[in-house]
Coordinates of C-alpha atoms in Angstrom, one line a residue:
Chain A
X74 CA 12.7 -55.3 8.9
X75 CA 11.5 -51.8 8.1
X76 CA 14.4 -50.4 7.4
X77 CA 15.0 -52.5 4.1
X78 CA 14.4 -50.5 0.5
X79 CA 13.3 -51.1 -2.5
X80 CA 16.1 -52.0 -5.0
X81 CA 15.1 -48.9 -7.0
X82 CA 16.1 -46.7 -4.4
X83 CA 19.4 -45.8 -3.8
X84 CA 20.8 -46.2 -0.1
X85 CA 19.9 -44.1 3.1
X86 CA 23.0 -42.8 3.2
X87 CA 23.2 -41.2 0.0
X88 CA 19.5 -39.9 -0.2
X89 CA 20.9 -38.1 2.8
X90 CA 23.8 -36.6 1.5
X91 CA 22.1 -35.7 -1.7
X92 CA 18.9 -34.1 -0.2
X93 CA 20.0 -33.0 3.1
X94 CA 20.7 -29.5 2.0
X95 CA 17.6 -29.0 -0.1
X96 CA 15.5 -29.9 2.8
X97 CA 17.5 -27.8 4.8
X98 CA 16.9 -24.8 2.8
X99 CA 12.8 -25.5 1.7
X100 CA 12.4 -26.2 5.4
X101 CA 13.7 -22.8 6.1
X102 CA 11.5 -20.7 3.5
X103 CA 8.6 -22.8 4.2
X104 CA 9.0 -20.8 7.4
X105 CA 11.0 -23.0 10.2
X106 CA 13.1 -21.2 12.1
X107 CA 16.9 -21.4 12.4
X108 CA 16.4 -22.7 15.8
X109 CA 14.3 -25.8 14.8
X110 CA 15.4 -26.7 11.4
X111 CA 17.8 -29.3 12.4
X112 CA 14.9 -31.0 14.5
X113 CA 12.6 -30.9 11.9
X114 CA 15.0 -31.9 9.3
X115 CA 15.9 -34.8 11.2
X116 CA 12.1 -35.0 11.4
X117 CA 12.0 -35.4 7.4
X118 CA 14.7 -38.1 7.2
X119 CA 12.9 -40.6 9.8
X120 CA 10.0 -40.5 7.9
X121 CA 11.8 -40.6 4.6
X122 CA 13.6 -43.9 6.0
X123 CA 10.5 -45.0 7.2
X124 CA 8.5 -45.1 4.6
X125 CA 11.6 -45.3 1.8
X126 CA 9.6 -49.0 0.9
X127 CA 6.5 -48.0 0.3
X128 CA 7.8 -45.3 -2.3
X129 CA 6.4 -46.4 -5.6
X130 CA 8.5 -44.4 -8.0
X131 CA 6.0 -42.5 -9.4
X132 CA 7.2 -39.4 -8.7
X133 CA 11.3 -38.3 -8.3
X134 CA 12.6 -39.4 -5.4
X135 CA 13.4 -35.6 -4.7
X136 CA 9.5 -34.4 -5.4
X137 CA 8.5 -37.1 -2.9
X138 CA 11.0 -35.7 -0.2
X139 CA 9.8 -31.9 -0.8
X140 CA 6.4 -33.2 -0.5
X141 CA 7.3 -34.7 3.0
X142 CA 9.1 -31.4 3.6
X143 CA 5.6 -29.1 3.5
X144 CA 3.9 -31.4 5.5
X145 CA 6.2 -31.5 8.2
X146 CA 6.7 -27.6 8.2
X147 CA 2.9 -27.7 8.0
X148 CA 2.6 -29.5 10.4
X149 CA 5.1 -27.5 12.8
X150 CA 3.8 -23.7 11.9
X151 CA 0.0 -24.9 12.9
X152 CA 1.6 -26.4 16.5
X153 CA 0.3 -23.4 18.6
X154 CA 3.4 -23.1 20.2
X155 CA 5.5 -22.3 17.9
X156 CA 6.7 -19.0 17.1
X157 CA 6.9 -17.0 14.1
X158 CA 10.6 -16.1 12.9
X159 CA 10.6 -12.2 12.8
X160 CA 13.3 -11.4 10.4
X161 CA 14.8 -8.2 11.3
X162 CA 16.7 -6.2 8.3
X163 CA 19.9 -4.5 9.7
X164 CA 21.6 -1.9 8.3
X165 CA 25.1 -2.4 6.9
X166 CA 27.6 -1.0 9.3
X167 CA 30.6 1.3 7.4
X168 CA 33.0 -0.1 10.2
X169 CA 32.6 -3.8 8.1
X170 CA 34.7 -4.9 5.4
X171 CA 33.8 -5.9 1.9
X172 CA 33.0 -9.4 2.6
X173 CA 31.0 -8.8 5.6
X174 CA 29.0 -6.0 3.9
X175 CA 28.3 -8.9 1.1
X176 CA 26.8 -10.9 3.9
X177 CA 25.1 -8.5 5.2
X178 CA 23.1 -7.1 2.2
X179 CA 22.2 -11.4 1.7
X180 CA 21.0 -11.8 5.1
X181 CA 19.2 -8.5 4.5
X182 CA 17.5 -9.4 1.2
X183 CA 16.9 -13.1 3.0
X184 CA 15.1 -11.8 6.1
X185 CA 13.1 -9.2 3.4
X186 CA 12.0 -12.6 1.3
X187 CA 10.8 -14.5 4.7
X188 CA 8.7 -11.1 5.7
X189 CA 6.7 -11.3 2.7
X190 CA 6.6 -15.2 2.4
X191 CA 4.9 -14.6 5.9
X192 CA 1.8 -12.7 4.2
X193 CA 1.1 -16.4 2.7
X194 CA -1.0 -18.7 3.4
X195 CA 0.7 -22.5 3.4
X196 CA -0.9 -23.7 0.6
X197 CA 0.4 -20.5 -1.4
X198 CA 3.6 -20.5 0.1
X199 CA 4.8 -24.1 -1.1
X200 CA 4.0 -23.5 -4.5
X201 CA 5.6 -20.3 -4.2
X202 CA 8.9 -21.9 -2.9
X203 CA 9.1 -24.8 -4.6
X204 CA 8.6 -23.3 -7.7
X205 CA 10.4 -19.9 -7.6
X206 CA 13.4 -21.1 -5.1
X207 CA 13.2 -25.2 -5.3
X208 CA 12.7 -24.5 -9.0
X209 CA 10.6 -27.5 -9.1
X210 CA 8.3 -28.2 -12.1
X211 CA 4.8 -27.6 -12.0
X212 CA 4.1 -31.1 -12.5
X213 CA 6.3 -32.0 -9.6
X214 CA 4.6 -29.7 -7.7
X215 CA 1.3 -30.7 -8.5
X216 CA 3.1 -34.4 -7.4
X217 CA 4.3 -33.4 -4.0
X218 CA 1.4 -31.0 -2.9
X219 CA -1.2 -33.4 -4.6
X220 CA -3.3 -30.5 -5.9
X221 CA -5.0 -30.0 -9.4
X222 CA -2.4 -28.3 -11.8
X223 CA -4.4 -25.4 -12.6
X224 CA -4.7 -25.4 -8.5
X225 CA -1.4 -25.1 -8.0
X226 CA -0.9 -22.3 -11.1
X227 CA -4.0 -20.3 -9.6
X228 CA -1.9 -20.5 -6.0
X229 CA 1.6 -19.5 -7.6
X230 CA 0.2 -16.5 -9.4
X231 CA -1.9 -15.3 -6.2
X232 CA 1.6 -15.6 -4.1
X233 CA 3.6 -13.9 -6.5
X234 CA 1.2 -10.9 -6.4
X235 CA 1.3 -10.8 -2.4
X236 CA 5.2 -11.4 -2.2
X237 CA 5.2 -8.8 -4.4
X238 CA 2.7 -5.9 -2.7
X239 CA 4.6 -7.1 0.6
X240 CA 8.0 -6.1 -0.4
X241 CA 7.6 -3.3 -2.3
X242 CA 5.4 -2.1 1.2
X243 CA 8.2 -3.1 3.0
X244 CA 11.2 -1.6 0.9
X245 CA 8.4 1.7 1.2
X246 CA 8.8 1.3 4.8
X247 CA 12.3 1.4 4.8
X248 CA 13.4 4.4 2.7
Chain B
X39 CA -2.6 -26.8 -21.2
X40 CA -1.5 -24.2 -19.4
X41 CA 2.1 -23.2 -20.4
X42 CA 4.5 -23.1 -17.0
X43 CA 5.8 -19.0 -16.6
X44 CA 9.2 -18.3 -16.4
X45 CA 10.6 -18.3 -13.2
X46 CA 11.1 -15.2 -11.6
X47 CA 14.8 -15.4 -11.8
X48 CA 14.8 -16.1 -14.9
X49 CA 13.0 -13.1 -16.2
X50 CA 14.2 -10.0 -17.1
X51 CA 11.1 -7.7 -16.2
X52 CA 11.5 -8.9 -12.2
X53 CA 12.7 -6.0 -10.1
X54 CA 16.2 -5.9 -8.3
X55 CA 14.6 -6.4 -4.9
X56 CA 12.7 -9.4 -5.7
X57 CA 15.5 -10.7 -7.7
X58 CA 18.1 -10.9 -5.1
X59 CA 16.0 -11.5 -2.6
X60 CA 15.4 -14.9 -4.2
X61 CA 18.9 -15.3 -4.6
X62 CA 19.6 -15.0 -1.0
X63 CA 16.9 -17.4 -0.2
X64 CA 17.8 -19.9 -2.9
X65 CA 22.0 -19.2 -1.5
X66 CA 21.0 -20.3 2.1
X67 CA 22.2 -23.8 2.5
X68 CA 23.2 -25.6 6.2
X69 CA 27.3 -25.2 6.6
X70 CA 29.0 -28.6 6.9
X71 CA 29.1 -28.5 10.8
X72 CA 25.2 -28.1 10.7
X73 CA 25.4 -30.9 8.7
X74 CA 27.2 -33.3 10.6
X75 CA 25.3 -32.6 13.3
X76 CA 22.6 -33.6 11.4
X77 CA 23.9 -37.0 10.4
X78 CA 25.1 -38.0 13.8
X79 CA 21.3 -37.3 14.8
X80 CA 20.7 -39.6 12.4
X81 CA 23.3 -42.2 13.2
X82 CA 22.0 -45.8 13.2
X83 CA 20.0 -45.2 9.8
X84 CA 23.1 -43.7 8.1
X85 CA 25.2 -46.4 10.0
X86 CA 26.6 -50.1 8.8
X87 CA 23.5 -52.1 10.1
X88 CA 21.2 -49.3 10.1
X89 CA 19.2 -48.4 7.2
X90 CA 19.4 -51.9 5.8
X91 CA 21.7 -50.6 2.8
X92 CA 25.2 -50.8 2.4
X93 CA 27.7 -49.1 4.5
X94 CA 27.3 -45.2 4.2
X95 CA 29.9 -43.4 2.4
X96 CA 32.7 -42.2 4.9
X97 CA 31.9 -39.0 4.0
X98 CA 32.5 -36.0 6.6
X99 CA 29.0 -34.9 6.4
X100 CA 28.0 -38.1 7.4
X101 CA 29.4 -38.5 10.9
X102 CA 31.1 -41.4 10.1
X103 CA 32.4 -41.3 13.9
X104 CA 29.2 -41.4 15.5
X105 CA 29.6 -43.6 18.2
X106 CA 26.8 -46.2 19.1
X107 CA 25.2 -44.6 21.7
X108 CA 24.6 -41.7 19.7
X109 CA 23.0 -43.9 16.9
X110 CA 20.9 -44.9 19.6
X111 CA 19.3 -42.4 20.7
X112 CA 18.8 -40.5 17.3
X113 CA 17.0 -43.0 15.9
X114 CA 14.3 -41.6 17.6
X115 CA 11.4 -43.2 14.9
X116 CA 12.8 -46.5 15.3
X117 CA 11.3 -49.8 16.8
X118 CA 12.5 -50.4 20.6
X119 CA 13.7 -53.8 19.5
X120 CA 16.1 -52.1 16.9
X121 CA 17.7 -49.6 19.0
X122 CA 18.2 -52.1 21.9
X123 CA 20.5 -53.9 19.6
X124 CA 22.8 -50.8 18.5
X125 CA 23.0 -50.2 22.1
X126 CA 25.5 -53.1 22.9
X127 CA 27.6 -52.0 20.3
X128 CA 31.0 -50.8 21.7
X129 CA 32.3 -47.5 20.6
X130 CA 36.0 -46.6 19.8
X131 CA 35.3 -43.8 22.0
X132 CA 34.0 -45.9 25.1
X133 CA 36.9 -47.8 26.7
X134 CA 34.6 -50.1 28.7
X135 CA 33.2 -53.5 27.7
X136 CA 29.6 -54.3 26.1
X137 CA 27.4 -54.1 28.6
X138 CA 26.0 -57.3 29.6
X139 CA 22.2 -57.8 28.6
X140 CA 19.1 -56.6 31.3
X141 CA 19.3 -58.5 34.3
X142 CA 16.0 -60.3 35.5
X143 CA 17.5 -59.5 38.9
X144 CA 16.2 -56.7 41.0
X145 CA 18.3 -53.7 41.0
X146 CA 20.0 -52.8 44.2
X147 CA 21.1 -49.3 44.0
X148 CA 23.6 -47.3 46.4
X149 CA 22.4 -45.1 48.7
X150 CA 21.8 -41.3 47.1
X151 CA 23.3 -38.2 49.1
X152 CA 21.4 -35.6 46.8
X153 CA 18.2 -36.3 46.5
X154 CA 17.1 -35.8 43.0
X155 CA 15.0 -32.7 41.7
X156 CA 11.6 -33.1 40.9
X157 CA 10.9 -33.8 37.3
X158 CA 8.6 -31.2 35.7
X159 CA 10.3 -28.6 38.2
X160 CA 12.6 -26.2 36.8
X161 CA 16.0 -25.4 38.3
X162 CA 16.4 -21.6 39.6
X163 CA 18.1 -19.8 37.7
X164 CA 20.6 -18.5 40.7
X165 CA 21.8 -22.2 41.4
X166 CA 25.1 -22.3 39.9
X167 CA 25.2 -26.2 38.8
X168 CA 28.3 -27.9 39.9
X169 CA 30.0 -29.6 36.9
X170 CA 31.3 -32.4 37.5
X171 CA 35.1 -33.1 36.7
X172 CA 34.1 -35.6 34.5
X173 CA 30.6 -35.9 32.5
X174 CA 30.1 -39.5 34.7
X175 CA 31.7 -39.3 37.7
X176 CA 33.1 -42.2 39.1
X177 CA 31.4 -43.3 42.3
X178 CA 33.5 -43.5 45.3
X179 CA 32.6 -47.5 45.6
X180 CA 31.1 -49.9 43.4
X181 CA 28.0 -49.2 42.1
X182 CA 24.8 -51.6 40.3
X183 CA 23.3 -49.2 37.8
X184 CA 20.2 -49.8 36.0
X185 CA 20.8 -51.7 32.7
X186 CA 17.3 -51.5 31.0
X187 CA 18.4 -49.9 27.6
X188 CA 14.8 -49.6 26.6
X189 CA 14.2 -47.4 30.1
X190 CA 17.4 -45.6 29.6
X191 CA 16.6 -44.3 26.2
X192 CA 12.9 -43.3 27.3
X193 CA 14.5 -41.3 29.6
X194 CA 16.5 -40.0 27.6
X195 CA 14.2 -39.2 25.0
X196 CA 12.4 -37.5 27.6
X197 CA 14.7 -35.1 28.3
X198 CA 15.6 -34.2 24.5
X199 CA 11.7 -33.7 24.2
X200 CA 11.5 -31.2 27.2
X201 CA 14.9 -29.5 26.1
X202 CA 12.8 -26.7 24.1
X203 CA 9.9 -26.2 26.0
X204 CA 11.3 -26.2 29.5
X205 CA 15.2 -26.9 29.6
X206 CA 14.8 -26.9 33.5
X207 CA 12.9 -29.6 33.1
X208 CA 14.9 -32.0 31.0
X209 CA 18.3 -30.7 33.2
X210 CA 16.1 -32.6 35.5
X211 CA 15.6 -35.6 33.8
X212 CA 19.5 -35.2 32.8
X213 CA 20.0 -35.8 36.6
X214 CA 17.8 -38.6 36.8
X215 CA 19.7 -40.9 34.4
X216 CA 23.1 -39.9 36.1
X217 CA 22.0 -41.1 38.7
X218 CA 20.1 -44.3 37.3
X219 CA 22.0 -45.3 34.3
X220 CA 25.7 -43.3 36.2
X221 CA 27.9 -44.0 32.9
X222 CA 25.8 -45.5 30.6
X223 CA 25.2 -46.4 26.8
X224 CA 23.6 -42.9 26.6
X225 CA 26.2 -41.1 29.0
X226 CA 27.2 -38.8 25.7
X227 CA 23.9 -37.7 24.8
X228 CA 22.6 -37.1 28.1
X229 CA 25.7 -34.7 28.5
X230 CA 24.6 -33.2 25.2
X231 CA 21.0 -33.0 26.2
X232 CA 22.7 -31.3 29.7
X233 CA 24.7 -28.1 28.4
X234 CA 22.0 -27.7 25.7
X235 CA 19.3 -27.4 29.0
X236 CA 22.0 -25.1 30.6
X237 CA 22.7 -23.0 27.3
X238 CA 18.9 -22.7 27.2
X239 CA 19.0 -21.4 30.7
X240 CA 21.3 -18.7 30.0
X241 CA 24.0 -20.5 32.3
X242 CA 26.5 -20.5 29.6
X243 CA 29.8 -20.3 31.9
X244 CA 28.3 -23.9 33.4
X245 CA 27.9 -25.3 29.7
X246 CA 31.2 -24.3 28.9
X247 CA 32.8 -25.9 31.7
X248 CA 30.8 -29.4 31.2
X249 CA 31.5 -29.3 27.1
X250 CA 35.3 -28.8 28.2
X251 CA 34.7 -32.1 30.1
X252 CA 32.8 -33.8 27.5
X253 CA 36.0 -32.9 25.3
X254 CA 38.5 -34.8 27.8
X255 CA 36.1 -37.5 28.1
X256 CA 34.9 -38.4 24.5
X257 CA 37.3 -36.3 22.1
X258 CA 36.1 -38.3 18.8
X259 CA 32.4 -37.6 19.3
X260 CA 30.4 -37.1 16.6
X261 CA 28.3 -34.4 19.1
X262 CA 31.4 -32.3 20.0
X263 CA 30.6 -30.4 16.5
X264 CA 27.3 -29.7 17.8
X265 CA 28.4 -28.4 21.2
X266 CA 30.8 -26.0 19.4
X267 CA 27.8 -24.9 17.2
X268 CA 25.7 -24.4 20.3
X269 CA 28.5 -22.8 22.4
X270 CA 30.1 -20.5 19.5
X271 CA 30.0 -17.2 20.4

């Protein structure tokens, strides 16, 4: 039966409830949209259970997840139809209490992060998030991505310059 | 070797803007009803029986009242053979028996009064779908229904594909197994699949009405937490 796992690996069920939120948040800043991140989420976990006997243990269980993650939202962002999320940044409203202005400035700093992750490419982008927001390990990057390390340095120090030039053009924009 | 740099968080030179704008992207996590609705997607491989370990945690987040139908069909990467067998599984929401297994006999169906739209045709957008009191009616006489389970999940896995690209189309196909499968093993998720297709469609007053009737029908579903999702204003 496929579904049987390797006695190193802990059950399904907790796999789940112990990665389900990571892969909820990488899938989102590796640039799936709100819409479709349950789908593709649910995605990750089939294949995860799928192929949960073939992992070797090489790697953390969690760096072999991620990895599963980028190729999925890979996979998703070259389908052609698939749109683009266009963050828009909203102004705080005066009318809105403390709390809500808290939100407010988060979902606006959050939408100004997923404008500039846009300007990268998806090679740059996963070492980008996996390092800086995952806060992944380079050698667990290097792991999930399956790229040279001084590959995956070269790509995390070209997306931290174009993150960069993005949002201070876009902060420009804005005042 | 190449010494790792600090994160960005976790150094001082990074500007204000870059630094909470990493914080809000690393503070963005699913809420709990995003992730039950998750899990009961997942059903059968978090389920007793279903991802070959021991019983999953009765955790919230887990859907631990996902009823067997919705295992079913969100096993979606599972072998036919696997999700046949989760499909005879009673539920404590489903009053009704198992169903027996396929019948080799032909199936004689009752005569249709509607007939059914064309699949691949989308519904306009100016017929007002008449929701039924109940998500599966109960037909005026007695009634042989298809019993393939293997058919009656393709279809309905046809209709969850369509839902994004062309919810017309998989309202369609929605129809379709009503009328094939009436109240079968996948009755819940075809409802689900339904006011999702009419949400999609902008027909929210119809999807409101039908996920009231999916309430009265199934109140311990593990989808109802995805319909409020869907439906919240």
């Amino acid at each position: 039966m496929e579904a049987s796992t390797q006695t190193s690996s802990p059950p399904f069920a907790v796999i789940f409830r112990e990665h389900a939120p990571l892969v909820w948040r990488a899938l989102r800043r590796l640039g799936v949209r709100e819409a479709d991140v349950e789908d593709l989420s649910q995605e990750v976990f089939v294949i995860v259970h799928r192929k949960l006997p073939t992992f070797e243990g090489r790697s953390a269980l969690s760096t072999w997840i991620y990895g599963i993650c980028v190729r999925v939202a890979s996979d998703h962002r070259k389908r052609a139809h698939v749109r683009r999320e266009q963050p828009t940044e909203r102004v705080p409203d005066e009318r809105h209490s403390a709390p809500q202005l808290n939100d407010l400035a988060r979902e606006q700093a959050r939408a100004l992060l997923d404008r500039a992750l846009e300007t990268l490419d998806d090679d740059k982008r996963a070492v980008f998030v996996l390092y800086e927001i995952e806060e992944l390990d380079m050698p667990q990057i290097v792991e999930a991505l399956g790229c040279p390390l001084q590959t995956a340095y070269s790509r995390l120090y070209a997306a931290r310059k174009l993150v960069q030039a993005e949002m201070t053009r876009l902060v420009g924009d804005v005042q | 070797m190449t010494q790792p740099p600090p994160r960005l968080l976790d150094d001082p030179s990074t500007d204000e803007t870059m630094r909470g704008a990493l914080e809000a992207g690393r503070a963005e996590l699913p809420s709990e009803a995003q992730l039950d609705a998750l899990a009961a997607r997942l059903g059968p491989l978090l389920g007793p029986g279903g991802g070959g370990g021991p019983p999953a945690d009765p955790s919230p987040a887990l859907g631990g009242g996902g009823s067997a139908a919705a295992k079913a069909i969100a096993g979606l990467g599972l072998a036919a053979a696997g999700v046949a067998a989760v499909l005879f599984v009673a539920t404590p929401d489903d009053p009704r028996p198992p169903r027996p297994p396929p019948v080799e006999a032909p199936v004689i169906e009752a005569p249709v009064v509607e007939p059914p739209v064309p699949l691949g045709v989308d519904v306009p957008e100016d017929v007002v779908e008449d929701p039924p009191a109940e998500p599966t009616p109960v037909p005026s006489r007695p009634r042989q229904y298809e019993t393939d389970p293997a058919a009656e999940l393709a279809l309905i896995r046809r209709s969850q594909d369509a839902l994004r690209s062309d919810p017309g189309a998989a309202l369609a196909l929605t129809r379709e197994h009503e009328r094939r499968f009436g109240p079968g093993t996948l009755a819940q998720e075809r409802e689900v699949v339904a006011i999702d297709a009419l949400h999609r469609l902008g027909r929210d007053p119809e999807a409101r009405t039908r996920a009231a009737a999916f309430r009265r029908q199934w109140p311990r579903s593990a989808h109802l937490r995805r319909l409020e999702v869907l439906l919240e204003p």
